[in-house]
PDB file of C-alpha atoms in Angstrom:
ATOM      1  CA  GLU P   1     -27.050  52.442   8.823  1.00 58.00           C
ATOM      2  CA  ILE P   2     -23.716  50.390   9.486  1.00 59.00           C
ATOM      3  CA  TYR P   3     -21.654  53.630   9.228  1.00 60.00           C
ATOM      4  CA  MET P   4     -23.679  55.092  11.685  1.00 61.00           C
ATOM      5  CA  ARG P   5     -24.081  52.195  13.933  1.00 62.00           C
ATOM      6  CA  LEU P   6     -20.539  50.821  13.836  1.00 60.00           C
ATOM      7  CA  GLY P   7     -18.517  53.484  12.135  1.00 61.00           C
ATOM      8  CA  GLN P   8     -16.633  53.759   8.864  1.00 65.00           C
ATOM      9  CA  ASP P   9     -13.979  51.179  10.118  1.00 68.00           C
ATOM     10  CA  PHE P  10     -16.486  48.530  11.022  1.00 64.00           C
ATOM     11  CA  ASP P  11     -14.728  46.033   8.654  1.00 66.00           C
ATOM     12  CA  GLU P  12     -11.489  46.359  10.768  1.00 70.00           C
ATOM     13  CA  ARG P  13     -13.280  46.382  14.107  1.00 67.00           C
ATOM     14  CA  VAL P  14     -16.076  43.970  13.933  1.00 73.00           C
ATOM     15  CA  LEU P  15     -15.279  41.246  11.291  1.00 80.00           C
ATOM     16  CA  PRO P  16     -11.820  40.148  12.845  1.00 80.00           C
ATOM     17  CA  SER P  17     -13.639  40.346  16.419  1.00 83.00           C
ATOM     18  CA  ILE P  18     -16.356  38.103  15.213  1.00 86.00           C
ATOM     19  CA  ALA P  19     -14.121  35.951  13.273  1.00 86.00           C
ATOM     20  CA  ASN P  20     -11.989  34.815  16.093  1.00 86.00           C
ATOM     21  CA  GLU P  21     -14.767  34.619  18.433  1.00 89.00           C
ATOM     22  CA  VAL P  22     -16.278  32.098  15.931  1.00 89.00           C
ATOM     23  CA  LEU P  23     -13.408  30.454  14.925  1.00 86.00           C
ATOM     24  CA  LYS P  24     -12.073  29.866  18.809  1.00 88.00           C
ATOM     25  CA  ALA P  25     -15.751  28.571  19.593  1.00 91.00           C
ATOM     26  CA  ILE P  26     -15.508  26.007  16.662  1.00 89.00           C
ATOM     27  CA  VAL P  27     -11.851  25.171  16.786  1.00 85.00           C
ATOM     28  CA  ALA P  28     -12.420  24.021  20.463  1.00 87.00           C
ATOM     29  CA  GLN P  29     -14.932  21.601  19.520  1.00 90.00           C
ATOM     30  CA  TYR P  30     -12.487  19.162  17.308  1.00 84.00           C
ATOM     31  CA  ASN P  31      -9.118  17.953  18.448  1.00 82.00           C
ATOM     32  CA  ALA P  32      -6.201  18.541  15.876  1.00 76.00           C
ATOM     33  CA  GLU P  33      -6.414  15.429  13.973  1.00 77.00           C
ATOM     34  CA  GLN P  34     -10.352  15.964  13.231  1.00 82.00           C
ATOM     35  CA  LEU P  35      -9.354  19.191  12.038  1.00 79.00           C
ATOM     36  CA  LEU P  36      -7.243  17.688   9.520  1.00 76.00           C
ATOM     37  CA  THR P  37      -9.356  14.752   8.542  1.00 81.00           C
ATOM     38  CA  GLN P  38     -12.981  16.687   8.833  1.00 84.00           C
ATOM     39  CA  ARG P  39     -11.731  19.846   7.483  1.00 82.00           C
ATOM     40  CA  GLU P  40     -14.728  20.497   5.125  1.00 85.00           C
ATOM     41  CA  VAL P  41     -17.340  19.930   8.070  1.00 89.00           C
ATOM     42  CA  VAL P  42     -15.317  22.223  10.255  1.00 87.00           C
ATOM     43  CA  SER P  43     -15.144  24.774   7.303  1.00 86.00           C
ATOM     44  CA  ARG P  44     -18.776  24.482   6.654  1.00 88.00           C
ATOM     45  CA  GLN P  45     -19.555  25.042  10.510  1.00 91.00           C
ATOM     46  CA  ILE P  46     -17.263  28.127  10.657  1.00 89.00           C
ATOM     47  CA  ARG P  47     -19.136  29.738   7.613  1.00 88.00           C
ATOM     48  CA  GLU P  48     -22.636  29.156   8.984  1.00 90.00           C
ATOM     49  CA  THR P  49     -21.821  30.272  12.349  1.00 91.00           C
ATOM     50  CA  LEU P  50     -19.780  33.329  11.196  1.00 90.00           C
ATOM     51  CA  THR P  51     -22.348  34.458   8.360  1.00 88.00           C
ATOM     52  CA  GLU P  52     -25.124  34.105  11.346  1.00 89.00           C
ATOM     53  CA  ARG P  53     -22.997  36.234  13.656  1.00 87.00           C
ATOM     54  CA  ALA P  54     -22.203  38.942  10.892  1.00 84.00           C
ATOM     55  CA  SER P  55     -26.032  39.253  10.304  1.00 83.00           C
ATOM     56  CA  GLN P  56     -26.584  40.340  13.710  1.00 81.00           C
ATOM     57  CA  PHE P  57     -24.400  43.516  12.548  1.00 74.00           C
ATOM     58  CA  ASN P  58     -26.560  43.836   9.519  1.00 75.00           C
ATOM     59  CA  ILE P  59     -23.184  42.599   7.559  1.00 77.00           C
ATOM     60  CA  VAL P  60     -23.838  39.979   4.532  1.00 80.00           C
ATOM     61  CA  LEU P  61     -21.268  37.724   3.976  1.00 80.00           C
ATOM     62  CA  ASP P  62     -20.743  36.164   0.329  1.00 79.00           C
ATOM     63  CA  ASP P  63     -18.447  33.727   0.997  1.00 78.00           C
ATOM     64  CA  VAL P  64     -16.093  31.993   3.814  1.00 77.00           C
ATOM     65  CA  SER P  65     -13.170  29.826   3.256  1.00 74.00           C
ATOM     66  CA  MET P  66     -10.656  28.281   5.400  1.00 73.00           C
ATOM     67  CA  THR P  67      -7.711  28.603   3.217  1.00 73.00           C
ATOM     68  CA  HIS P  68      -4.654  28.125   5.931  1.00 73.00           C
ATOM     69  CA  LEU P  69      -4.473  25.712   8.866  1.00 71.00           C
ATOM     70  CA  THR P  70      -1.170  25.481  10.522  1.00 73.00           C
ATOM     71  CA  PHE P  71      -0.015  23.476  13.906  1.00 71.00           C
ATOM     72  CA  GLY P  72       2.975  23.439  16.001  1.00 73.00           C
ATOM     73  CA  ARG P  73       6.061  21.751  14.891  1.00 80.00           C
ATOM     74  CA  GLU P  74       5.726  18.959  17.576  1.00 81.00           C
ATOM     75  CA  PHE P  75       2.168  18.352  16.607  1.00 74.00           C
ATOM     76  CA  ALA P  76       3.473  18.033  12.893  1.00 75.00           C
ATOM     77  CA  GLN P  77       6.170  15.499  14.088  1.00 83.00           C
ATOM     78  CA  ALA P  78       3.499  13.352  16.103  1.00 81.00           C
ATOM     79  CA  ILE P  79       1.350  13.152  13.152  1.00 78.00           C
ATOM     80  CA  GLU P  80       4.188  12.201  11.138  1.00 84.00           C
ATOM     81  CA  ALA P  81       5.277   9.523  13.370  1.00 88.00           C
ATOM     82  CA  LYS P  82       1.775   8.101  13.945  1.00 87.00           C
ATOM     83  CA  GLN P  83       1.749   7.761   9.966  1.00 88.00           C
ATOM     84  CA  VAL P  84       5.015   6.076   9.889  1.00 91.00           C
ATOM     85  CA  ALA P  85       3.924   3.531  12.690  1.00 93.00           C
ATOM     86  CA  GLN P  86       0.753   3.117  11.055  1.00 92.00           C
ATOM     87  CA  GLN P  87       2.632   2.292   7.903  1.00 94.00           C
ATOM     88  CA  ASP P  88       4.764   0.120   9.464  1.00 94.00           C
ATOM     89  CA  ALA P  89       1.942  -1.754  11.001  1.00 95.00           C
ATOM     90  CA  GLU P  90       0.238  -2.355   7.648  1.00 95.00           C
ATOM     91  CA  ARG P  91       3.413  -3.568   6.180  1.00 95.00           C
ATOM     92  CA  SER P  92       3.898  -5.981   9.240  1.00 95.00           C
ATOM     93  CA  LYS P  93       0.286  -7.120   8.400  1.00 96.00           C
ATOM     94  CA  TYR P  94       1.377  -7.729   4.699  1.00 96.00           C
ATOM     95  CA  ILE P  95       4.357  -9.696   5.612  1.00 96.00           C
ATOM     96  CA  VAL P  96       2.689 -11.803   8.009  1.00 96.00           C
ATOM     97  CA  MET P  97      -0.215 -12.612   5.393  1.00 96.00           C
ATOM     98  CA  VAL P  98       2.431 -13.201   2.500  1.00 95.00           C
ATOM     99  CA  ALA P  99       4.001 -15.609   5.107  1.00 95.00           C
ATOM    100  CA  GLU P 100       0.733 -17.416   5.724  1.00 95.00           C
ATOM    101  CA  GLN P 101       0.290 -17.682   2.167  1.00 96.00           C
ATOM    102  CA  GLU P 102       3.551 -19.114   1.506  1.00 95.00           C
ATOM    103  CA  LYS P 103       3.199 -21.611   4.363  1.00 96.00           C
ATOM    104  CA  ASN P 104       0.063 -23.050   2.972  1.00 95.00           C
ATOM    105  CA  ALA P 105       1.456 -23.260  -0.215  1.00 95.00           C
ATOM    106  CA  ALA P 106       4.179 -25.270   1.122  1.00 95.00           C
ATOM    107  CA  VAL P 107       1.803 -27.492   2.957  1.00 95.00           C
ATOM    108  CA  THR P 108      -0.290 -27.994  -0.005  1.00 95.00           C
ATOM    109  CA  ARG P 109       2.923 -28.806  -2.089  1.00 95.00           C
ATOM    110  CA  ALA P 110       4.131 -31.056   0.415  1.00 95.00           C
ATOM    111  CA  GLU P 111       0.737 -33.124   0.765  1.00 95.00           C
ATOM    112  CA  GLY P 112       0.487 -33.055  -3.109  1.00 95.00           C
ATOM    113  CA  GLU P 113       4.289 -34.307  -3.327  1.00 94.00           C
ATOM    114  CA  SER P 114       3.607 -37.143  -0.586  1.00 95.00           C
ATOM    115  CA  GLU P 115       0.307 -38.362  -2.487  1.00 94.00           C
ATOM    116  CA  ALA P 116       2.409 -38.238  -5.926  1.00 93.00           C
ATOM    117  CA  ALA P 117       5.054 -40.447  -3.790  1.00 91.00           C
ATOM    118  CA  LYS P 118       2.214 -42.697  -2.751  1.00 92.00           C
ATOM    119  CA  LEU P 119       0.853 -43.428  -6.277  1.00 89.00           C
ATOM    120  CA  ILE P 120       4.286 -44.325  -7.609  1.00 81.00           C
ATOM    121  CA  SER P 121       5.248 -46.509  -4.974  1.00 84.00           C
ATOM    122  CA  ASP P 122       1.936 -47.985  -4.987  1.00 84.00           C
ATOM    123  CA  ALA P 123       2.175 -48.115  -9.037  1.00 78.00           C
ATOM    124  CA  LEU P 124       5.724 -49.918  -8.298  1.00 76.00           C
ATOM    125  CA  ALA P 125       4.297 -52.539  -5.807  1.00 79.00           C
ATOM    126  CA  ASP P 126       1.414 -53.190  -8.134  1.00 79.00           C
ATOM    127  CA  ALA P 127       3.285 -53.405 -11.825  1.00 73.00           C
ATOM    128  CA  GLY P 128       6.964 -54.123 -10.349  1.00 73.00           C
ATOM    129  CA  ASP P 129      10.050 -52.282 -11.592  1.00 74.00           C
ATOM    130  CA  GLY P 130       8.862 -51.942 -15.371  1.00 75.00           C
ATOM    131  CA  LEU P 131       8.225 -48.206 -14.769  1.00 71.00           C
ATOM    132  CA  VAL P 132      11.657 -47.542 -13.566  1.00 76.00           C
ATOM    133  CA  GLN P 133      13.123 -49.609 -16.493  1.00 82.00           C
ATOM    134  CA  LEU P 134      10.967 -47.762 -18.813  1.00 83.00           C
ATOM    135  CA  ARG P 135      12.140 -44.440 -17.133  1.00 85.00           C
ATOM    136  CA  ARG P 136      15.876 -45.725 -17.651  1.00 88.00           C
ATOM    137  CA  ILE P 137      15.605 -46.112 -21.362  1.00 91.00           C
ATOM    138  CA  GLU P 138      13.897 -43.234 -22.114  1.00 93.00           C
ATOM    139  CA  ALA P 139      16.886 -41.247 -20.132  1.00 93.00           C
ATOM    140  CA  ALA P 140      19.080 -43.188 -22.062  1.00 90.00           C
ATOM    141  CA  LYS P 141      17.519 -42.261 -25.283  1.00 93.00           C
ATOM    142  CA  ASP P 142      17.404 -38.832 -24.297  1.00 91.00           C
ATOM    143  CA  ILE P 143      21.191 -38.908 -23.409  1.00 86.00           C
ATOM    144  CA  SER P 144      22.172 -40.492 -26.721  1.00 84.00           C
ATOM    145  CA  ARG P 145      20.444 -38.337 -28.890  1.00 86.00           C
ATOM    146  CA  ILE P 146      21.820 -34.900 -27.358  1.00 84.00           C
ATOM    147  CA  MET P 147      25.522 -36.522 -27.499  1.00 80.00           C
ATOM    148  CA  SER P 148      24.933 -37.505 -31.119  1.00 78.00           C
ATOM    149  CA  LYS P 149      24.336 -34.186 -32.140  1.00 81.00           C
ATOM    150  CA  SER P 150      27.493 -32.667 -30.123  1.00 76.00           C
ATOM    151  CA  ARG P 151      30.615 -32.359 -32.375  1.00 74.00           C
ATOM    152  CA  ASN P 152      32.856 -32.682 -29.627  1.00 72.00           C
ATOM    153  CA  ILE P 153      31.823 -36.448 -28.905  1.00 67.00           C
ATOM    154  CA  THR P 154      33.839 -39.257 -30.762  1.00 67.00           C
ATOM    155  CA  TYR P 155      33.053 -42.824 -30.708  1.00 65.00           C
ATOM    156  CA  LEU P 156      35.849 -45.477 -30.522  1.00 64.00           C
ATOM    157  CA  PRO P 157      35.498 -48.988 -31.418  1.00 63.00           C
ATOM    158  CA  GLN P 158      35.314 -51.542 -28.387  1.00 70.00           C
ATOM    159  CA  ASN P 159      38.425 -53.668 -29.321  1.00 70.00           C
ATOM    160  CA  GLY P 160      40.576 -50.936 -29.017  1.00 63.00           C
ATOM    161  CA  ASN P 161      42.087 -50.974 -32.666  1.00 64.00           C
ATOM    162  CA  VAL P 162      42.016 -47.239 -33.411  1.00 60.00           C
ATOM    163  CA  LEU P 163      44.239 -45.020 -35.583  1.00 59.00           C
ATOM    164  CA  LEU P 164      43.987 -41.587 -34.544  1.00 58.00           C
ATOM    165  CA  ASN P 165      45.830 -38.870 -36.818  1.00 56.00           C
ATOM    166  CA  MET P 166      46.970 -36.579 -33.902  1.00 56.00           C
ATOM    167  CA  GLY P 167      49.734 -34.974 -35.330  1.00 54.00           C
ATOM    168  CA  GLY P 168      49.639 -31.205 -36.329  1.00 50.00           C
TER     169      GLY P 168
END
């Protein structure tokens, strides 16, 4: 019946014609960005509409798939520029967020140091300079321990009677 009604070359006359008709009608419903981002929806709509349209000619389509979708060079450049701009915006947001976190950390650190200084000041006012003297003694002990282990240190008596063999 198909051969009698449409001729033996029906696949060369009917299919391209209805495919172009359906593609133009469906693609016109979307902008270029939607065609890329909603590719599955567009493909399904093309498949359903093309299958329905082919059935009017007693043609049964087993499968329809959208395999190659291209745009003009200017559009591709515009999409790339938009993606770069979005990445730059995200990077800027991240930099601002990091700066906020660093600012908050600096404020917290400064508040902590201020509180520590106040506590030390209060302790010194209450207990006198005993803590400072203790810290000096601890530092002197540390220094003398380190110096005593060094081979480059020589202790000289205080009275100045030293006989050194400096000859070679």
